[in-house]
mmCIF file of C-alpha atoms in Angstrom:
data_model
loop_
_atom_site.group_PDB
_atom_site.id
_atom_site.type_symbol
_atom_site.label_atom_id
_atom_site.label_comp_id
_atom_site.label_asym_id
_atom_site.label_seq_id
_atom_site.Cartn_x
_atom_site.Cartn_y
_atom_site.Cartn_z
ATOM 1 C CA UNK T 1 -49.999 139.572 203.497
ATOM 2 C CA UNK T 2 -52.337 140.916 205.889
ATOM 3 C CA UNK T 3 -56.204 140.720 205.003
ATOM 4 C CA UNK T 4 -58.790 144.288 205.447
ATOM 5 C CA UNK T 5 -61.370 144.001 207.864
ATOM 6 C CA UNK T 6 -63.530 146.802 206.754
ATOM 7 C CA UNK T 7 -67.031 147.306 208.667
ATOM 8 C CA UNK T 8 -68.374 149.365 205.842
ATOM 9 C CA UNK T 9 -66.292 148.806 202.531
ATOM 10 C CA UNK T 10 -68.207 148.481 199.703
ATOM 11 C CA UNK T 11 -69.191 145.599 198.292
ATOM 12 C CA UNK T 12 -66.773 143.921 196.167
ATOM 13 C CA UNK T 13 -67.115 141.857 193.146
ATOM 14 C CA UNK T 14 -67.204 138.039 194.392
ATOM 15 C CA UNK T 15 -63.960 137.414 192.519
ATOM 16 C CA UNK T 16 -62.100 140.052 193.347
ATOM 17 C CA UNK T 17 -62.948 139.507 197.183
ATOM 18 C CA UNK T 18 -61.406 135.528 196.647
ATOM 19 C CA UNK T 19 -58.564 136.821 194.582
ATOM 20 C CA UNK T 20 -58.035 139.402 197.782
ATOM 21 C CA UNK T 21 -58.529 136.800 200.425
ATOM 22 C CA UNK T 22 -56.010 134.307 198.912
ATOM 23 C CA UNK T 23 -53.135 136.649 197.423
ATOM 24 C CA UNK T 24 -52.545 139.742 198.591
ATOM 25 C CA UNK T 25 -54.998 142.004 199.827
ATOM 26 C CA UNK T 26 -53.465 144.897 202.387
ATOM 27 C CA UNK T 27 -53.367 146.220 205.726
ATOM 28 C CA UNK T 28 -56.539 146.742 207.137
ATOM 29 C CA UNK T 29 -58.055 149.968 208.239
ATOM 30 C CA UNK T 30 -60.378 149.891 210.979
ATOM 31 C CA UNK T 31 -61.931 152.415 213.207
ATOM 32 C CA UNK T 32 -61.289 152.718 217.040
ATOM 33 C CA UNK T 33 -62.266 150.920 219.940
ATOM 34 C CA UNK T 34 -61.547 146.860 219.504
ATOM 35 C CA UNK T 35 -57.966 147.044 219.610
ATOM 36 C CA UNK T 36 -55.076 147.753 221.312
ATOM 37 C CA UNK T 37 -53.719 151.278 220.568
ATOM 38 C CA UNK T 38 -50.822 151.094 217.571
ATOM 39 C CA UNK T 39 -48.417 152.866 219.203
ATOM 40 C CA UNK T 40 -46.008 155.550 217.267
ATOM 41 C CA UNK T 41 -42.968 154.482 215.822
ATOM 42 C CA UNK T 42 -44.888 151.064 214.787
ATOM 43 C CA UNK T 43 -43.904 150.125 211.012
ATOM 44 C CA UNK T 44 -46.649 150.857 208.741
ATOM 45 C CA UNK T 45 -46.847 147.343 207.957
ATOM 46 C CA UNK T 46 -46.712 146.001 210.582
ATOM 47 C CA UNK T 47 -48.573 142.620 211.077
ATOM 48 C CA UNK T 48 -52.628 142.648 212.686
ATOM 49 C CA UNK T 49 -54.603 139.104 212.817
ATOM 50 C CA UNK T 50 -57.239 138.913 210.561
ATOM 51 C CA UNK T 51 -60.098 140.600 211.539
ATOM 52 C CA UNK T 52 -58.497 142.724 214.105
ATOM 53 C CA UNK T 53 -59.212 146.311 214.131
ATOM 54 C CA UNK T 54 -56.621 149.118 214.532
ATOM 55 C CA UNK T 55 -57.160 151.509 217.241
ATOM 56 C CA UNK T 56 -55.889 155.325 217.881
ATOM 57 C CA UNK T 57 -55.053 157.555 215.451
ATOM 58 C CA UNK T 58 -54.354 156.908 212.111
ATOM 59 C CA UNK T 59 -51.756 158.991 210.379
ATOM 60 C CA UNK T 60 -51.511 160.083 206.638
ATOM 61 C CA UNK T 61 -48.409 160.793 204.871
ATOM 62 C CA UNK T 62 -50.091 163.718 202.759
ATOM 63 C CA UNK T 63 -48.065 163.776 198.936
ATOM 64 C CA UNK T 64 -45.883 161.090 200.787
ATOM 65 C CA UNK T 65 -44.953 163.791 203.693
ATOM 66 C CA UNK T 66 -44.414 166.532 201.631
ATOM 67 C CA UNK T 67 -42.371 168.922 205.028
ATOM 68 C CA UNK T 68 -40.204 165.372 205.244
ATOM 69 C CA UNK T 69 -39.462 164.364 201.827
ATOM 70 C CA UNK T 70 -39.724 165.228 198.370
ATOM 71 C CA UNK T 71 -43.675 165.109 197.873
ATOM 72 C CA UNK T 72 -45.152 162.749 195.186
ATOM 73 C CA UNK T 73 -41.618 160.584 195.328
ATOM 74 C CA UNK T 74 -40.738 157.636 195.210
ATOM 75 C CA UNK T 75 -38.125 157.705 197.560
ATOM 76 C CA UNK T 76 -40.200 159.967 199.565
ATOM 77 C CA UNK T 77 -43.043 157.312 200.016
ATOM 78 C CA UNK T 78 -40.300 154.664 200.666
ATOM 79 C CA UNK T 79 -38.208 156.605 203.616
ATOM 80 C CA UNK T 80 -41.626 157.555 205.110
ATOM 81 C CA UNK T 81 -42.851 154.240 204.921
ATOM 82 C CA UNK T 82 -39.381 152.703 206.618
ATOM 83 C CA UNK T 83 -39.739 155.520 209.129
ATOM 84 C CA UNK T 84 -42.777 153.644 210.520
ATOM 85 C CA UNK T 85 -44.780 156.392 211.499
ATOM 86 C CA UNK T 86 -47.162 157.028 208.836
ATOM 87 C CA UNK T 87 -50.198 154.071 208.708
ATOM 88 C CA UNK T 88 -51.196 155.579 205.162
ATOM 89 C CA UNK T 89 -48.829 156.844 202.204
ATOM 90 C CA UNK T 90 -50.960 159.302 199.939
ATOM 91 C CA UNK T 91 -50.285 160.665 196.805
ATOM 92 C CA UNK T 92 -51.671 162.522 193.569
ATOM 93 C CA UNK T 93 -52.608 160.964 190.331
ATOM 94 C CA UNK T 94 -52.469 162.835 187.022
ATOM 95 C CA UNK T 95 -53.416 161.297 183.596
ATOM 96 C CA UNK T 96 -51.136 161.652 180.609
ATOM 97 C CA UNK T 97 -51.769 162.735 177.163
ATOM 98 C CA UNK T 98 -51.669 158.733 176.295
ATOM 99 C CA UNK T 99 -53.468 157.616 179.319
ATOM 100 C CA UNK T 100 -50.740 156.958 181.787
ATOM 101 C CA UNK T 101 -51.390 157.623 185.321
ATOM 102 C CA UNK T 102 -48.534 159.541 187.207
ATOM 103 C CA UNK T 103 -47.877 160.797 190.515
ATOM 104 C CA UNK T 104 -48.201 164.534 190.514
ATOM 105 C CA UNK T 105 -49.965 167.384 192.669
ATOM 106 C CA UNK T 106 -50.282 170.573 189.633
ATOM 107 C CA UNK T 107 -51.629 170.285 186.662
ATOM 108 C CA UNK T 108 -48.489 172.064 185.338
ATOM 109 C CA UNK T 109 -45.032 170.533 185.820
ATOM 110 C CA UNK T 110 -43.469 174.034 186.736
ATOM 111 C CA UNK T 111 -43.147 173.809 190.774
ATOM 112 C CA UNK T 112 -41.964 170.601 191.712
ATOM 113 C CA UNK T 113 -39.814 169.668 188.129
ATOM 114 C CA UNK T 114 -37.409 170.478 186.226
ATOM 115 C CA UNK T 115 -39.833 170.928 182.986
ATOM 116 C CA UNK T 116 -42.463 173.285 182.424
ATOM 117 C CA UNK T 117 -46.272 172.737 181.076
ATOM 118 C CA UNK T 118 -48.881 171.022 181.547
ATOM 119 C CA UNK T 119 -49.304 167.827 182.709
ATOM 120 C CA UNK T 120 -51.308 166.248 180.697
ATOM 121 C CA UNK T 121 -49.398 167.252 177.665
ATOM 122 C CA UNK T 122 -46.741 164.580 178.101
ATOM 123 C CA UNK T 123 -46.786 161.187 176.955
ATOM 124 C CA UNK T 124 -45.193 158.302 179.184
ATOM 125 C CA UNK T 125 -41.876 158.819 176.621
ATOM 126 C CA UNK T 126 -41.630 162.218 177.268
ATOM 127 C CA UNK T 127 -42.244 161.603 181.153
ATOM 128 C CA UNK T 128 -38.548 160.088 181.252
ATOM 129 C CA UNK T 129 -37.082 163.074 181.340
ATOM 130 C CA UNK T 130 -38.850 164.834 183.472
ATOM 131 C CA UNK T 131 -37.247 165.044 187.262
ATOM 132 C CA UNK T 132 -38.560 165.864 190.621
ATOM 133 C CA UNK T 133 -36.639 168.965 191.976
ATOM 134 C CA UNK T 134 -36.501 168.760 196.014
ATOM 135 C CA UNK T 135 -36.687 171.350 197.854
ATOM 136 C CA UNK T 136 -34.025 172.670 199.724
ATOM 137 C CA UNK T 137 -35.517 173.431 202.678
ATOM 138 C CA UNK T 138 -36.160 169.501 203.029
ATOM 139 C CA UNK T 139 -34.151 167.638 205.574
ATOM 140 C CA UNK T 140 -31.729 165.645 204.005
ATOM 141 C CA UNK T 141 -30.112 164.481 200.456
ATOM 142 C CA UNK T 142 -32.644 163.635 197.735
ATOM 143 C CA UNK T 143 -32.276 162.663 194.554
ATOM 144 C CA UNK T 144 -33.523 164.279 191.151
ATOM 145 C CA UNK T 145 -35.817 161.267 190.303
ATOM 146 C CA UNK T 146 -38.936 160.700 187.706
ATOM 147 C CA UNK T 147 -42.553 161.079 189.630
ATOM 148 C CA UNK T 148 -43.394 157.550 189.509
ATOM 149 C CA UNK T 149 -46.255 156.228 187.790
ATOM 150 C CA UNK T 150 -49.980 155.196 189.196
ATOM 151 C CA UNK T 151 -48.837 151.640 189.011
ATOM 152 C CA UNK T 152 -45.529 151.352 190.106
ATOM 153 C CA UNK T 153 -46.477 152.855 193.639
ATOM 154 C CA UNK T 154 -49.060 150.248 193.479
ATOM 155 C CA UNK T 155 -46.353 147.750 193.170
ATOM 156 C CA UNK T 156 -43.519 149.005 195.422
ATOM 157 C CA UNK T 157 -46.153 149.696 198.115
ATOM 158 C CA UNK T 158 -49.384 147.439 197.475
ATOM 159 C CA UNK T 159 -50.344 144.602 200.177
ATOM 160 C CA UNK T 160 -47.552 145.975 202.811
ATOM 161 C CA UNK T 161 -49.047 149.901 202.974
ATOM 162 C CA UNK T 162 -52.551 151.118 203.269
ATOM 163 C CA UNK T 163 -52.207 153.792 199.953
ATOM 164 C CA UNK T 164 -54.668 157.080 199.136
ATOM 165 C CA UNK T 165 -54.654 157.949 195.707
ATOM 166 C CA UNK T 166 -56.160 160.952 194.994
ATOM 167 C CA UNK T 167 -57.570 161.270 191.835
ATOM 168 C CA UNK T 168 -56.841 164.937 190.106
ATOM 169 C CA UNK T 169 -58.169 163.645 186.612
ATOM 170 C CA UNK T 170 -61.758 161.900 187.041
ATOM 171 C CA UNK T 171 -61.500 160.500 183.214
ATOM 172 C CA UNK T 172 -58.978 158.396 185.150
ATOM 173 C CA UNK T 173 -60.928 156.586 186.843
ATOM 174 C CA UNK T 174 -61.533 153.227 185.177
ATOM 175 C CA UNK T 175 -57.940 152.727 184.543
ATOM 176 C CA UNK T 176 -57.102 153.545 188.119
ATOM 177 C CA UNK T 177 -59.904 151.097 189.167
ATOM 178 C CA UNK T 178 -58.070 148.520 186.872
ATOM 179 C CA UNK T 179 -54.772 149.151 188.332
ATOM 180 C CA UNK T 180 -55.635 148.063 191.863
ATOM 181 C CA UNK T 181 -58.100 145.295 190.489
ATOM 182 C CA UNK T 182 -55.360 143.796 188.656
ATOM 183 C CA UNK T 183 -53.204 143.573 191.750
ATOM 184 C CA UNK T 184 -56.051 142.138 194.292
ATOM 185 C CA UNK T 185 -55.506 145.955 196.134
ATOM 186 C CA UNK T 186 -59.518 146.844 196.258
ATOM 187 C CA UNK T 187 -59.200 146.378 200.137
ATOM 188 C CA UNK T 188 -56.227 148.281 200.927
ATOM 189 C CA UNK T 189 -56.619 151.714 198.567
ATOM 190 C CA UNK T 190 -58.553 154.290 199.270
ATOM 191 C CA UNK T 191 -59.401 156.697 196.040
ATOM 192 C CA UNK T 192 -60.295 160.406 196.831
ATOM 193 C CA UNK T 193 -61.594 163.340 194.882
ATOM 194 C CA UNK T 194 -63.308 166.077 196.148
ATOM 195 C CA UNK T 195 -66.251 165.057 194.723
ATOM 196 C CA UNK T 196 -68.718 162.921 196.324
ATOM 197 C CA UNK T 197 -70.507 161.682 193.101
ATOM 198 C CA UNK T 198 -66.821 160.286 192.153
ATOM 199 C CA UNK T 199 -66.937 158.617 195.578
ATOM 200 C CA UNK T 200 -70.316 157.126 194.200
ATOM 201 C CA UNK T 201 -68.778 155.896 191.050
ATOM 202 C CA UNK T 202 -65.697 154.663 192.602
ATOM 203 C CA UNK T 203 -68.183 152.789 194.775
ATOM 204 C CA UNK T 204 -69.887 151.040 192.025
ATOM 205 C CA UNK T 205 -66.190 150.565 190.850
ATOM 206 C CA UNK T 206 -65.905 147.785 194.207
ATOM 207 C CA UNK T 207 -63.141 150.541 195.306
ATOM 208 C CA UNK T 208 -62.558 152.029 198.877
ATOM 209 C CA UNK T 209 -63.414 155.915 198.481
ATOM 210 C CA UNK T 210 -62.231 158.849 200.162
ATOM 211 C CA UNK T 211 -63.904 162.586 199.637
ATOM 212 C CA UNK T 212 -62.312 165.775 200.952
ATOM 213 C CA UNK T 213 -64.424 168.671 201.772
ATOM 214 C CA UNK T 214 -63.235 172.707 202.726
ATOM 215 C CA UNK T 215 -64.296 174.347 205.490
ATOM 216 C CA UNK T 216 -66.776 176.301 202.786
ATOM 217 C CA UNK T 217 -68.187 173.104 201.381
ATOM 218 C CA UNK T 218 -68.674 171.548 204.593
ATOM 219 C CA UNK T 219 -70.673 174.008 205.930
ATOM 220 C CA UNK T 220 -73.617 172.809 203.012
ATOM 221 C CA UNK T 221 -72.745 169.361 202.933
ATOM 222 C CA UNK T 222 -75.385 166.632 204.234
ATOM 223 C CA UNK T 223 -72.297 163.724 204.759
ATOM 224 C CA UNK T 224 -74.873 161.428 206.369
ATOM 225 C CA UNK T 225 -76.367 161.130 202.502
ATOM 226 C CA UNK T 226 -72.692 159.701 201.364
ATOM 227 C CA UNK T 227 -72.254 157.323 204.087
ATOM 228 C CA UNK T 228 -73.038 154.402 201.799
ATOM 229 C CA UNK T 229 -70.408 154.966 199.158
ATOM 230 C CA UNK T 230 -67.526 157.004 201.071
ATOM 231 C CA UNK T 231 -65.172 155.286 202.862
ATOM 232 C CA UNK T 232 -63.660 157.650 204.714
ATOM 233 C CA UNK T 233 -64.334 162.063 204.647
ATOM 234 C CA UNK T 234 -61.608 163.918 205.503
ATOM 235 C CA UNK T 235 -62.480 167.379 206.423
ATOM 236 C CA UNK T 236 -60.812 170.817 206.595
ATOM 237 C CA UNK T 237 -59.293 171.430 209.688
ATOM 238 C CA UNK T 238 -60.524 175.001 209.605
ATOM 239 C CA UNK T 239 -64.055 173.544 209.491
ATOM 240 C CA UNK T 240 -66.131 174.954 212.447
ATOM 241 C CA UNK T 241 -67.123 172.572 215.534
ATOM 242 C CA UNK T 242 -70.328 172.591 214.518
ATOM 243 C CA UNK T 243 -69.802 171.400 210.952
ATOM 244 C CA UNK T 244 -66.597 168.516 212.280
ATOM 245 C CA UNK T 245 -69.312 167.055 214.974
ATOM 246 C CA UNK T 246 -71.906 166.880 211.956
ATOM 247 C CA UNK T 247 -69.329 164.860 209.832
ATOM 248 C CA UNK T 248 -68.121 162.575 212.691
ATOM 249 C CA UNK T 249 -71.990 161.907 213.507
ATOM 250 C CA UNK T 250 -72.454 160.896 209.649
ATOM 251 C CA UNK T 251 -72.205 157.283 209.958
ATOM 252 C CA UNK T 252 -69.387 157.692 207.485
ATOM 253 C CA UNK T 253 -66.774 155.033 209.081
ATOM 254 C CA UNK T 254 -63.830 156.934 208.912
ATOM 255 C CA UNK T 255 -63.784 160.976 209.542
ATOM 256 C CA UNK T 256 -59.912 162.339 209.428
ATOM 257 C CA UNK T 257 -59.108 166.036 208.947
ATOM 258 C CA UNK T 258 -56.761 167.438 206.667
ATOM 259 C CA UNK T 259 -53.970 169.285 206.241
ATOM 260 C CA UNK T 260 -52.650 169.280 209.632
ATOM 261 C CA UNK T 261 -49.459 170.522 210.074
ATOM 262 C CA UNK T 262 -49.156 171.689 214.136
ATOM 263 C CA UNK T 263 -49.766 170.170 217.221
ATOM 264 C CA UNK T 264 -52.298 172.051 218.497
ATOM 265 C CA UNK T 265 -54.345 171.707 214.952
ATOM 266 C CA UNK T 266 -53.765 167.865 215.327
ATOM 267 C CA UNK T 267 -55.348 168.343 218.879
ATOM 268 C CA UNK T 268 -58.493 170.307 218.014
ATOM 269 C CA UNK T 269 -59.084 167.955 215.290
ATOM 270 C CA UNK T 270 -59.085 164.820 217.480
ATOM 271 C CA UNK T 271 -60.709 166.065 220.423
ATOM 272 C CA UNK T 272 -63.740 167.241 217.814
ATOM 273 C CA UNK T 273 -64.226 163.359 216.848
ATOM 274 C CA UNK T 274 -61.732 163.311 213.817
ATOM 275 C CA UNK T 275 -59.598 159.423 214.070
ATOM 276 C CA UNK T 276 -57.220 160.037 211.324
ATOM 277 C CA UNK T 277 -55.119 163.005 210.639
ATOM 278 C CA UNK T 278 -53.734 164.232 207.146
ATOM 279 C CA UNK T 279 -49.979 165.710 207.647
ATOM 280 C CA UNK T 280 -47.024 166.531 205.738
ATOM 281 C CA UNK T 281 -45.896 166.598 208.694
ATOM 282 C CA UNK T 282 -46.311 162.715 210.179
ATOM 283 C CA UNK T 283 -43.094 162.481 212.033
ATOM 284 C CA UNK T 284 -43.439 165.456 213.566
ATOM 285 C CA UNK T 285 -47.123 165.291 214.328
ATOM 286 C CA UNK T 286 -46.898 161.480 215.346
ATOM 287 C CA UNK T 287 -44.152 161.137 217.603
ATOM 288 C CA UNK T 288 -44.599 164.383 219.764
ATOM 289 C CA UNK T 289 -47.024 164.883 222.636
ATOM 290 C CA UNK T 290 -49.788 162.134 221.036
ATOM 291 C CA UNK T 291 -53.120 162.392 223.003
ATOM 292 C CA UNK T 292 -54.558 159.239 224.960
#
């Protein structure tokens, strides 16, 4: 497994940092500059030396690619991921009526299912029968599979992927952070909310945080007060220039924008600062016309 070199993760608990070093801590994520560029097409696990630092952009499968592949799948995350060109597999996480945490954007089961409700009215019994409905205009043949849960994505894809969980449920939290503690993944998975002062408590947590700010919300937002308990911001791409240069001057290691779904978005967004960029559409977005 590969080790994270992380300029400014948080500070982890000494035993989880020697559990991490000697079993099976991920891929690292590191800003631009040291390294030589990763070029496209490069799998998504594909081996650094320790303390090496990726370079160029870094691409986000948003809900697993969600223009690609069934979004919050399994099978999504995994043909993504043996696609190669997606550095970072994201998904949603929803808690259960008994505490379970699933993969799964809505808080109602109505769009993307073949049940109806809410979300959190399920138990992980009742979650057996519910099935992930693809969408036709998807490229492809997918299966009518069960959203997988919090921890088997950390399993299929922990220590060989870089992950983003987003949070949906902030009572989640603590059993989330347990999740990746259990499996030595506090270097290698970023949590995200929208909310900063989650960030915080992630933070205190020993977990890698990522916030996500709209164009509205970034137009108040002092980022330069989060910078030492958010891993990396990703902001709207329909932020103005004034307000992307403010969050790429934040000190905040990693500033991506999200959700970037053309070429010429993608474009803007890097040549305002941004290093990462949050797709549904990562095949499409990293394999055509890629800037210098």
């Amino acid at each position: 497994m590969i080790a994270l070199t992380l300029a400014t993760a948080p500070a982890v608990p000494a035993a989880a940092a020697a559990a991490d070093a000697a079993s099976r801590a991920g891929p690292a994520l590191a800003k631009p500059g040291a390294a030589a560029r990763k070029r496209p097409g490069e799998a998504a696990g594909a081996r650094i030396p320790r303390g090496a630092r990726l370079s160029g952009t870094t691409f986000t499968a948003h809900r697993g690619g969600a223009l690609e592949v069934p979004e919050n799948s399994m099978q999504g995350m995994l043909a993504t991921q043996r696609r190669g060109y997606a550095r970072v597999l994201d998904a949603d996480i929803r808690q259960l009526r008994d505490g379970t945490l699933v993969a799964m954007h809505d808080a109602t089961l109505d769009r993307t299912t073949n049940k109806h409700g809410p979300v959190g009215a399920l138990d992980w019994k009742a979650w057996q029968k519910v099935r992930i409905t693809p969408d036709h205009s998807l490229p492809g043949q997918w299966r009518h599979e069960r959203p997988p849960a919090a921890r088997e994505i950390l399993d299929r894809f922990g220590g060989d992927t870089l992950l983003m969980l987003e949070l949906k449920d902030p009572a989640g939290l603590d059993r989330l952070g347990r999740l990746i503690k259990e499996r030595h993944l506090t270097r290698s998975v970023l949590v995200e909310s929208n909310d900063p002062k989650l960030a915080a408590r992630a933070h205190k947590l020993g977990l890698l945080t990522a916030v996500w700010r709209s164009a509205r919300q970034l137009a108040g937002d002092q980022p330069k007060r989060w910078k030492k308990y958010v891993t990396m911001l990703s902001v709207d791409h329909r932020t103005s220039k004034q307000h992307v240069r403010k969050a790429v001057r934040s000190g905040i290691t990693y500033v991506w924008s999200h959700t970037v779904n053309t070429r010429a978005t993608r474009d803007r967004m890097l040549k305002l600062g941004c290093d990462g960029i949050v797709t549904d559409r990562p095949g499409t977005l990293a394999f055509t016309g890629a800037l210098p």
